[in-house]
CSV table of C-alpha atoms in Angstrom, one decimal:
chain,number,residue,atom,x,y,z
A,1,UNK,CA,-2.4,-14.2,-13.5
A,2,UNK,CA,-2.8,-12.7,-16.9
A,3,UNK,CA,-4.2,-15.9,-18.5
A,4,UNK,CA,-6.7,-16.6,-15.8
A,5,UNK,CA,-7.8,-12.9,-15.5
A,6,UNK,CA,-8.7,-12.8,-19.2
A,7,UNK,CA,-11.9,-14.7,-18.3
A,8,UNK,CA,-15.1,-12.8,-17.4
A,9,UNK,CA,-15.6,-12.3,-13.7
A,10,UNK,CA,-11.9,-12.9,-12.9
A,11,UNK,CA,-9.8,-10.1,-11.5
A,12,UNK,CA,-6.0,-10.5,-11.7
A,13,UNK,CA,-4.7,-8.2,-8.9
A,14,UNK,CA,-1.0,-9.0,-9.0
A,15,UNK,CA,0.9,-9.4,-5.7
A,16,UNK,CA,-1.6,-8.1,-3.3
A,17,UNK,CA,0.4,-8.8,-0.1
A,18,UNK,CA,3.2,-6.6,-1.5
A,19,UNK,CA,0.9,-3.8,-2.2
A,20,UNK,CA,-0.5,-4.0,1.3
A,21,UNK,CA,2.9,-4.3,3.0
A,22,UNK,CA,4.3,-1.0,4.4
A,23,UNK,CA,7.8,-2.4,4.4
A,24,UNK,CA,7.6,-3.6,0.8
A,25,UNK,CA,6.0,-0.5,-0.5
A,26,UNK,CA,8.6,1.8,1.2
A,27,UNK,CA,11.4,-0.4,-0.4
A,28,UNK,CA,9.6,-0.2,-3.8
A,29,UNK,CA,9.3,3.6,-3.6
A,30,UNK,CA,12.8,4.0,-2.4
A,31,UNK,CA,14.0,2.0,-5.4
A,32,UNK,CA,11.5,3.3,-8.1
A,33,UNK,CA,9.8,6.3,-6.7
A,34,UNK,CA,11.7,8.9,-8.7
A,35,UNK,CA,10.3,7.5,-12.0
A,36,UNK,CA,7.0,8.8,-13.1
A,37,UNK,CA,5.7,5.4,-14.0
A,38,UNK,CA,6.7,3.8,-10.7
A,39,UNK,CA,3.2,3.7,-9.3
A,40,UNK,CA,1.2,2.8,-12.3
A,41,UNK,CA,-1.4,0.0,-12.5
A,42,UNK,CA,-1.2,-2.3,-15.4
A,43,UNK,CA,-4.2,-0.4,-16.8
A,44,UNK,CA,-1.9,2.6,-17.3
A,45,UNK,CA,-3.4,4.8,-14.6
A,46,UNK,CA,-1.8,5.7,-11.4
A,47,UNK,CA,-2.9,3.6,-8.4
A,48,UNK,CA,-4.9,6.5,-7.1
A,49,UNK,CA,-6.7,7.1,-10.4
A,50,UNK,CA,-7.2,3.5,-11.4
A,51,UNK,CA,-10.8,2.4,-11.7
A,52,UNK,CA,-10.1,-0.6,-9.4
A,53,UNK,CA,-7.2,0.4,-7.1
A,54,UNK,CA,-8.4,3.9,-6.6
A,55,UNK,CA,-11.3,2.6,-4.5
A,56,UNK,CA,-8.9,0.8,-2.1
A,57,UNK,CA,-5.8,2.9,-2.4
A,58,UNK,CA,-6.1,3.8,1.3
A,59,UNK,CA,-5.1,0.1,2.0
A,60,UNK,CA,-1.8,0.5,0.2
A,61,UNK,CA,1.2,0.0,2.5
A,62,UNK,CA,2.2,3.6,1.9
A,63,UNK,CA,-1.1,4.8,3.4
A,64,UNK,CA,-2.2,2.2,6.0
A,65,UNK,CA,-0.7,0.4,9.0
A,66,UNK,CA,-3.8,-1.8,9.4
A,67,UNK,CA,-3.3,-5.5,9.8
A,68,UNK,CA,-2.9,-7.5,6.6
A,69,UNK,CA,-6.0,-9.6,7.5
A,70,UNK,CA,-8.1,-6.4,7.8
A,71,UNK,CA,-6.8,-5.1,4.5
A,72,UNK,CA,-7.6,-8.4,2.7
A,73,UNK,CA,-11.1,-8.4,4.3
A,74,UNK,CA,-11.8,-4.9,3.1
A,75,UNK,CA,-10.5,-5.8,-0.4
A,76,UNK,CA,-12.8,-8.9,-0.4
A,77,UNK,CA,-15.8,-6.8,0.6
A,78,UNK,CA,-14.9,-4.1,-2.0
A,79,UNK,CA,-14.7,-6.8,-4.7
A,80,UNK,CA,-18.1,-8.2,-3.6
A,81,UNK,CA,-19.7,-4.8,-3.7
A,82,UNK,CA,-18.3,-4.0,-7.2
A,83,UNK,CA,-18.4,-7.4,-8.9
A,84,UNK,CA,-20.8,-9.6,-6.9
A,85,UNK,CA,-20.3,-12.8,-4.9
A,86,UNK,CA,-19.2,-14.8,-7.9
A,87,UNK,CA,-16.2,-12.7,-8.7
A,88,UNK,CA,-12.9,-14.5,-8.6
A,89,UNK,CA,-9.7,-12.8,-7.4
A,90,UNK,CA,-6.3,-13.9,-8.5
A,91,UNK,CA,-3.6,-12.9,-6.0
A,92,UNK,CA,-0.2,-13.8,-7.2
A,93,UNK,CA,1.6,-13.1,-4.0
A,94,UNK,CA,4.5,-15.4,-3.3
A,95,UNK,CA,4.5,-15.6,0.5
A,96,UNK,CA,2.9,-18.1,2.8
A,97,UNK,CA,2.1,-15.3,5.2
A,98,UNK,CA,0.2,-13.5,2.5
A,99,UNK,CA,-1.8,-16.7,1.8
A,100,UNK,CA,-2.5,-17.2,5.5
A,101,UNK,CA,-3.8,-13.6,5.8
A,102,UNK,CA,-6.0,-14.0,2.8
A,103,UNK,CA,-7.5,-17.3,4.1
A,104,UNK,CA,-8.1,-15.7,7.5
A,105,UNK,CA,-9.8,-12.7,5.9
A,106,UNK,CA,-12.0,-15.1,3.9
A,107,UNK,CA,-13.0,-16.9,7.1
A,108,UNK,CA,-13.9,-13.5,8.6
A,109,UNK,CA,-16.5,-13.0,5.9
A,110,UNK,CA,-17.9,-16.5,6.1
A,111,UNK,CA,-15.8,-18.4,3.5
A,112,UNK,CA,-14.1,-21.7,4.4
A,113,UNK,CA,-10.6,-22.6,3.3
A,114,UNK,CA,-12.2,-25.0,0.9
A,115,UNK,CA,-13.7,-22.0,-0.9
A,116,UNK,CA,-10.1,-20.8,-1.6
A,117,UNK,CA,-8.5,-22.4,-4.7
A,118,UNK,CA,-4.8,-22.4,-5.0
A,119,UNK,CA,-2.7,-22.9,-8.1
A,120,UNK,CA,0.8,-23.5,-6.7
A,121,UNK,CA,3.5,-22.8,-9.1
A,122,UNK,CA,6.8,-24.5,-8.3
A,123,UNK,CA,10.1,-23.2,-9.8
A,124,UNK,CA,12.6,-25.9,-10.8
A,125,UNK,CA,15.2,-26.2,-8.0
A,126,UNK,CA,18.0,-25.5,-10.4
A,127,UNK,CA,16.5,-22.4,-11.7
A,128,UNK,CA,15.6,-21.3,-8.2
A,129,UNK,CA,19.1,-21.8,-7.0
A,130,UNK,CA,20.7,-20.0,-9.9
A,131,UNK,CA,18.3,-17.0,-9.4
A,132,UNK,CA,19.0,-16.9,-5.6
A,133,UNK,CA,22.8,-17.1,-6.1
A,134,UNK,CA,22.6,-14.4,-8.8
A,135,UNK,CA,20.4,-12.0,-6.7
A,136,UNK,CA,22.4,-12.4,-3.5
A,137,UNK,CA,25.8,-12.2,-5.2
A,138,UNK,CA,26.8,-15.2,-3.1
A,139,UNK,CA,29.6,-17.5,-4.2
A,140,UNK,CA,28.6,-20.4,-6.4
A,141,UNK,CA,30.3,-22.9,-4.1
A,142,UNK,CA,28.8,-26.3,-3.6
A,143,UNK,CA,27.8,-25.2,0.0
A,144,UNK,CA,25.9,-22.1,-1.3
A,145,UNK,CA,24.2,-24.3,-3.9
A,146,UNK,CA,23.1,-26.8,-1.3
A,147,UNK,CA,21.9,-24.1,1.0
A,148,UNK,CA,19.7,-22.7,-1.8
A,149,UNK,CA,18.4,-26.2,-2.5
A,150,UNK,CA,17.6,-26.6,1.2
A,151,UNK,CA,15.8,-23.2,1.2
A,152,UNK,CA,13.7,-24.3,-1.8
A,153,UNK,CA,12.8,-27.5,-0.2
A,154,UNK,CA,11.9,-25.9,3.1
A,155,UNK,CA,9.7,-23.2,1.6
A,156,UNK,CA,7.8,-25.6,-0.6
A,157,UNK,CA,7.3,-28.0,2.3
A,158,UNK,CA,5.8,-25.2,4.4
A,159,UNK,CA,3.3,-24.4,1.7
A,160,UNK,CA,2.3,-28.1,1.1
A,161,UNK,CA,1.9,-28.6,4.9
A,162,UNK,CA,-0.3,-25.5,5.1
A,163,UNK,CA,-2.5,-26.7,2.2
A,164,UNK,CA,-2.9,-30.1,3.9
A,165,UNK,CA,-3.6,-28.6,7.4
A,166,UNK,CA,-6.3,-26.4,5.8
A,167,UNK,CA,-7.7,-29.2,3.7
A,168,UNK,CA,-7.3,-26.9,0.7
A,169,UNK,CA,-7.4,-28.4,-2.8
A,170,UNK,CA,-4.4,-27.3,-4.8
A,171,UNK,CA,-3.2,-27.6,-8.4
A,172,UNK,CA,0.6,-27.8,-8.7
A,173,UNK,CA,2.2,-26.5,-11.8
A,174,UNK,CA,5.8,-26.3,-12.8
A,175,UNK,CA,7.0,-22.7,-13.3
A,176,UNK,CA,9.1,-23.5,-16.4
A,177,UNK,CA,6.2,-25.4,-18.0
């Protein structure tokens, strides 16, 4: 996100689907809301006062129950109005549902799935498994390790099948590299 958005005309927006999600934003604020820097943009301003996010803060999951597709569509139109048709958005959301919502929103404004470029970053299965087991506090039994391997395989397979079904070109990169 940071490397790509250092280029002119490229906007690195972070995990957009998390920002749009009411459930995620409530969890975020429950966890971090007491800290004054909890709702700061990477520019240093609050989301409401940020030059970019201030214009679409009403789409935040804390403020809106609109569908994710509608939120993405409004975001895309906002970016077009501010930065033109050639602006490129980097959304580093990690969910397949977020990608599906973004692609549907693109279709609603006349873009085809072929107009959406994806750089798919795959975490090494061993690192993924260690992270999952650490976060969950699950035992490190062989069964738990194999379950996390299976989860990794299933999630990556779903993404790849989606890319193929949409005829989307993708670039696959290894997270650790």
